[in-house]
Coordinates of C-alpha atoms in Angstrom, one line a residue:
M21 CA -10.2 24.7 16.3
P22 CA -8.7 25.2 13.5
K23 CA -6.1 22.6 13.0
R24 CA -1.9 23.5 13.2
P25 CA -0.5 23.5 10.1
T26 CA 2.3 20.6 10.9
P27 CA 6.3 22.2 11.2
Q28 CA 7.9 21.1 8.7
S29 CA 10.9 18.7 9.5
P30 CA 14.8 19.5 9.8
I31 CA 14.8 15.5 7.3
T32 CA 12.5 16.8 4.9
F33 CA 14.1 20.7 4.2
W34 CA 17.6 18.6 3.4
L35 CA 15.7 16.0 1.9
G36 CA 14.1 18.4 -0.6
V37 CA 17.2 20.7 -1.1
A38 CA 18.9 17.2 -1.9
F39 CA 16.6 16.4 -4.0
L40 CA 16.9 19.7 -6.4
M41 CA 20.4 20.0 -6.0
I42 CA 20.2 16.0 -7.9
G43 CA 18.1 16.8 -11.0
V44 CA 20.5 19.3 -11.7
S45 CA 23.4 18.0 -11.4
L46 CA 21.6 14.6 -13.4
A47 CA 20.1 17.2 -16.2
Y48 CA 23.8 19.1 -16.5
L49 CA 25.3 15.0 -16.9
L50 CA 23.4 14.0 -19.6
V51 CA 24.3 17.1 -21.6
A52 CA 27.7 16.8 -20.7
F53 CA 28.3 13.3 -21.4
W54 CA 25.5 13.3 -25.2
P55 CA 27.6 11.9 -27.8
R56 CA 28.8 14.7 -29.9
T57 CA 29.1 13.6 -33.6
L58 CA 31.6 15.0 -36.1
E59 CA 31.4 14.7 -39.9
T60 CA 34.7 13.3 -41.4
P61 CA 35.2 12.2 -44.6
P62 CA 36.8 8.5 -45.9
A63 CA 40.2 8.8 -46.9
A64 CA 40.9 8.4 -50.7
G65 CA 40.8 5.0 -51.4
T66 CA 39.4 3.7 -47.7
A67 CA 35.5 3.1 -46.9
P68 CA 33.9 4.5 -44.6
V69 CA 33.4 3.7 -41.0
V70 CA 32.0 1.2 -40.2
G71 CA 28.9 0.7 -38.2
A72 CA 28.7 4.6 -38.9
P73 CA 25.2 6.3 -40.4
A74 CA 26.2 8.0 -43.4
S75 CA 24.9 11.5 -44.4
P76 CA 22.4 12.0 -47.0
A77 CA 24.3 13.4 -50.1
V78 CA 23.1 17.0 -51.4
G79 CA 23.2 17.7 -55.2
G80 CA 25.6 14.5 -55.9
S81 CA 28.5 15.1 -53.3
Q82 CA 30.0 12.7 -51.5
T83 CA 28.5 11.7 -48.4
K84 CA 30.3 11.4 -45.6
P85 CA 30.2 9.3 -42.3
T86 CA 29.1 10.8 -38.4
V87 CA 31.1 9.3 -36.0
W88 CA 31.1 10.2 -32.4
A89 CA 33.5 12.3 -31.3
K90 CA 35.4 10.9 -27.9
K91 CA 36.0 14.2 -25.7
T92 CA 33.9 14.5 -23.1
H93 CA 33.9 18.2 -21.4
V94 CA 32.0 17.2 -18.0
L95 CA 33.4 20.1 -15.2
W96 CA 36.9 21.1 -15.7
A97 CA 37.7 18.0 -16.9
D98 CA 38.1 16.0 -20.5
F99 CA 37.7 12.7 -21.5
D100 CA 38.5 10.3 -24.1
L101 CA 35.2 8.2 -23.7
D102 CA 34.3 5.4 -26.9
A103 CA 30.7 5.3 -27.8
D104 CA 29.7 1.7 -25.9
V105 CA 31.3 3.4 -22.6
R106 CA 29.5 6.8 -22.9
L107 CA 26.5 4.3 -23.6
L108 CA 26.5 2.9 -20.4
I109 CA 27.2 5.6 -18.6
L110 CA 24.6 7.9 -20.2
V111 CA 22.1 4.9 -19.1
L112 CA 22.4 4.8 -16.0
F113 CA 22.0 8.3 -15.8
S114 CA 18.2 7.3 -18.0
G115 CA 17.5 5.0 -14.9
A116 CA 18.4 7.4 -11.5
L117 CA 16.2 9.6 -13.7
G118 CA 13.5 8.2 -13.6
S119 CA 13.1 6.3 -10.3
Y120 CA 15.2 10.4 -9.2
I121 CA 11.2 11.1 -11.5
H122 CA 9.3 8.1 -9.1
A123 CA 10.8 9.8 -6.3
V124 CA 10.5 13.2 -6.5
Q125 CA 6.9 12.5 -7.1
S126 CA 6.1 10.6 -4.2
F127 CA 8.1 12.8 -1.3
A128 CA 6.2 16.2 -2.7
S129 CA 3.1 13.9 -1.8
Y130 CA 3.7 13.0 1.2
V131 CA 5.6 16.2 2.7
G132 CA 2.1 17.9 0.4
N133 CA 0.1 15.3 2.6
A134 CA 1.5 16.1 5.9
R135 CA 2.2 11.9 6.7
F136 CA 5.7 12.0 5.8
K137 CA 7.8 9.7 7.9
T138 CA 11.4 9.8 9.0
T139 CA 11.3 6.4 8.1
W140 CA 11.5 5.7 4.4
T141 CA 14.4 8.4 4.5
W142 CA 16.5 5.4 2.9
W143 CA 14.5 4.2 0.4
Y144 CA 14.1 7.8 -1.3
I145 CA 18.2 7.9 -1.0
L146 CA 18.5 4.2 -2.4
R147 CA 16.7 5.3 -4.7
L148 CA 18.3 6.9 -8.1
P149 CA 21.3 4.3 -7.8
M150 CA 18.4 1.2 -7.8
G151 CA 16.9 2.2 -10.2
A152 CA 20.6 3.7 -12.5
A153 CA 21.0 -0.7 -11.9
L154 CA 18.0 -1.9 -13.2
A155 CA 17.6 0.7 -16.4
L156 CA 21.3 -1.2 -16.4
F157 CA 20.3 -4.3 -15.8
V158 CA 17.0 -3.7 -18.9
Y159 CA 19.9 -2.4 -21.5
F160 CA 21.7 -6.3 -21.6
V161 CA 19.5 -7.1 -21.9
V162 CA 17.8 -5.1 -25.1
R163 CA 21.5 -5.2 -26.0
G164 CA 21.9 -9.5 -26.3
G165 CA 18.3 -9.7 -28.0
L166 CA 16.4 -11.4 -25.1
L167 CA 13.9 -8.4 -25.5
A168 CA 12.0 -7.7 -28.9
A169 CA 12.9 -4.0 -28.1
G170 CA 14.1 -3.3 -31.5
T171 CA 16.2 -1.3 -31.5
A172 CA 19.8 -3.9 -30.8
T173 CA 21.2 -6.6 -31.4
A174 CA 23.9 -8.3 -29.9
S175 CA 26.7 -7.8 -33.0
S176 CA 25.2 -4.2 -32.9
A177 CA 27.0 -1.5 -32.2
A178 CA 27.3 1.8 -30.0
N179 CA 27.3 4.3 -33.8
D180 CA 25.0 1.4 -34.9
L181 CA 21.5 1.6 -32.2
N182 CA 18.9 3.5 -32.2
L183 CA 19.5 6.3 -29.2
F184 CA 16.3 7.4 -27.9
G185 CA 15.2 4.3 -27.2
I186 CA 17.6 3.9 -25.4
M187 CA 17.3 6.1 -23.5
S188 CA 13.8 6.3 -23.4
F189 CA 13.8 1.7 -22.3
S190 CA 16.3 3.0 -19.8
G191 CA 14.0 5.9 -18.6
L192 CA 10.9 4.3 -18.6
A193 CA 12.8 1.1 -16.9
G194 CA 14.3 3.4 -13.4
L195 CA 10.5 5.0 -13.1
F196 CA 9.1 2.4 -13.1
S197 CA 11.2 0.4 -11.7
K198 CA 8.2 -2.5 -9.7
Q199 CA 7.3 -3.6 -13.8
A200 CA 10.7 -3.9 -15.3
A201 CA 11.4 -5.7 -12.0
D202 CA 8.3 -8.0 -12.3
K203 CA 9.5 -8.5 -16.8
L204 CA 12.5 -9.1 -16.1
A205 CA 12.1 -11.9 -14.1
E206 CA 9.2 -12.8 -17.4
V207 CA 12.3 -13.6 -18.7
F208 CA 14.1 -15.2 -16.9
D209 CA 11.3 -17.9 -15.5
T210 CA 11.3 -18.1 -19.8
L211 CA 15.2 -19.2 -19.9
F212 CA 16.0 -20.9 -16.5
A213 CA 12.0 -22.7 -16.2
T214 CA 11.4 -24.8 -13.2
K215 CA 8.7 -28.4 -13.0
E216 CA 7.8 -26.3 -10.0
G217 CA 7.9 -22.3 -8.3
H218 CA 9.4 -21.7 -5.4
Q219 CA 7.8 -18.4 -3.7
R220 CA 9.8 -15.9 -2.1
E221 CA 9.9 -16.0 1.9
D222 CA 10.7 -12.9 2.5
K223 CA 8.7 -11.4 -0.5
L224 CA 6.6 -7.8 0.3
T225 CA 3.7 -7.8 -0.2
E226 CA 0.7 -4.9 0.0
N227 CA -0.8 -3.4 3.1
A228 CA -4.1 -5.4 4.1
R229 CA -6.8 -3.2 4.2
P230 CA -8.2 -2.8 8.1
E231 CA -11.2 -4.2 9.5
L232 CA -12.4 -2.8 12.5
T233 CA -15.0 -4.4 14.5
S234 CA -15.7 -2.7 18.9
I235 CA -14.0 0.1 20.7
D236 CA -13.1 -0.4 24.7
P237 CA -15.1 2.2 26.2
N238 CA -18.2 2.7 24.2
P239 CA -20.2 4.4 25.1
L240 CA -17.1 7.1 26.8
P241 CA -17.3 8.9 29.7
A242 CA -18.2 12.8 29.8
P243 CA -15.7 15.1 28.7
S244 CA -12.7 14.6 31.8
G245 CA -9.8 14.7 29.4
A246 CA -8.2 12.7 27.0
A247 CA -8.8 9.4 28.0
K248 CA -7.6 5.8 26.1
I249 CA -9.6 3.9 23.7
V250 CA -8.2 -0.1 22.6
L251 CA -9.7 -0.6 19.0
S252 CA -10.1 -4.2 18.3
G253 CA -10.7 -6.3 14.7
E254 CA -7.5 -7.3 12.3
G255 CA -4.8 -6.6 10.0
F256 CA -3.6 -3.9 12.0
I257 CA -0.3 -2.7 11.5
K258 CA 2.8 -1.3 12.9
D259 CA 1.6 2.4 11.0
S260 CA -2.2 2.2 11.4
M261 CA -3.9 5.3 12.0
V262 CA -7.1 5.9 14.5
K263 CA -8.9 7.7 12.8
A264 CA -12.2 10.3 15.0
A265 CA -14.3 11.9 12.3
G266 CA -11.6 12.3 9.9
R267 CA -9.1 13.0 12.3
E268 CA -6.2 12.4 13.4
L269 CA -5.4 10.5 16.7
R270 CA -2.4 9.4 17.9
T271 CA -2.1 6.1 17.9
T272 CA -0.2 3.2 19.8
H273 CA 0.2 -0.2 17.7
V274 CA -0.7 -3.5 20.0
S275 CA -0.6 -6.5 19.0
P276 CA -2.3 -7.8 14.9
Q277 CA -6.3 -7.2 16.2
S278 CA -6.0 -4.6 18.2
L279 CA -4.7 -0.8 18.9
S280 CA -4.9 2.1 21.4
A281 CA -5.7 5.4 21.3
Q282 CA -5.9 8.9 22.9
I283 CA -9.1 11.2 22.6
D284 CA -10.6 14.1 24.5
A285 CA -14.4 14.3 23.9
A286 CA -13.9 18.2 24.6
D287 CA -12.6 18.5 20.4
F288 CA -15.8 17.0 19.6
P289 CA -18.3 19.5 21.5
G290 CA -22.3 18.6 20.9
Q291 CA -21.5 15.6 19.2
T292 CA -22.8 12.7 21.0
E293 CA -21.5 10.1 18.2
I294 CA -18.5 9.7 16.2
A295 CA -17.3 8.0 13.7
I296 CA -13.8 5.8 14.3
T297 CA -12.0 4.4 11.8
V298 CA -8.8 2.5 10.9
F299 CA -6.4 3.5 8.1
N300 CA -3.0 1.2 6.9
P301 CA -0.4 3.5 4.4
P302 CA -0.1 2.4 0.7
P303 CA 1.6 0.1 -0.7
G304 CA -2.2 -1.7 -0.7
G305 CA -4.1 -0.3 2.4
G306 CA -7.0 1.5 3.0
E307 CA -9.9 2.6 5.6
S308 CA -11.6 0.2 7.8
D309 CA -15.7 0.2 7.8
P310 CA -16.6 3.5 10.7
V311 CA -17.3 2.2 14.0
T312 CA -19.8 4.8 16.3
L313 CA -18.5 5.8 19.0
K314 CA -21.1 7.4 21.8
I315 CA -19.9 10.2 23.9
K316 CA -22.0 10.3 27.5
K317 CA -24.4 13.9 28.4
E318 CA -22.9 15.6 31.2
E319 CA -24.8 14.4 34.0
S320 CA -26.7 17.4 35.7
G321 CA -25.7 18.5 39.2
D322 CA -29.1 20.3 40.5
L323 CA -30.6 18.7 43.5
A324 CA -33.8 18.5 43.8
T325 CA -36.0 21.0 46.4
V326 CA -38.5 19.8 48.9
T327 CA -40.8 22.4 50.8
P328 CA -41.5 20.7 53.8
I329 CA -46.0 21.5 54.2
S330 CA -46.5 23.9 57.9
G331 CA -49.3 22.5 59.5

């Protein structure tokens, strides 16, 4: 019998709707806060605006400096923002956009494979502000000259910066948050190097690949409804999943060395052996080597007959 599709939960539906609205909002805000340029000729006897790149002269005419417009229109309100303030806002939005791409890809993959767990909802909610904050730190590091990015120096004005370079760094910091955090850690270790490194005790580690050694009972009694099996091994975690011939079973975590699952031999008609594996989800994780679970054959209910021999 084909397996019925898993019904969509309300959390999954509303989280998907929220992702759509966030994507549209980020696109609008990036366009709204993107700097508009104004070309104004310098007043007579005055020098061009400091830090404003000059437009190329055409036909020998006087060059005109380019400056950022301070007026910003968002929804129904107008804001007067300096170039540096607007750049900070754009960096935050760019980092949030990078994290948004990462979160949406992960969400779509897990929902499409019916593997989404509601315990990860807060991870998706906090992913955007985490990416925005990390992008802001990367921007400060680049702006301070601690990374040789070639886009800014400590004394540069916002008008002198390569805006597309800064936005690219910010978006990549949000998209690849782990690599960005590792780079910041490298900069920190270089500036504040100590003689002996101290490893964090609460550092998250990757899930281990499980190892399945035995199953009890084995062989399984003849088909007579759902039966409980106990699996022994190593590397079992709370989210470990027992699979029978690739089909996920209802699993209960007992300890790092023990799992229990419910299996019905009637779901595997005609089979006398079933490959049982344990799967740990990412990060890390993987599937264990299979262990064969045998199924006893049904005993025949026919009785032997005796034919009497007459004298």
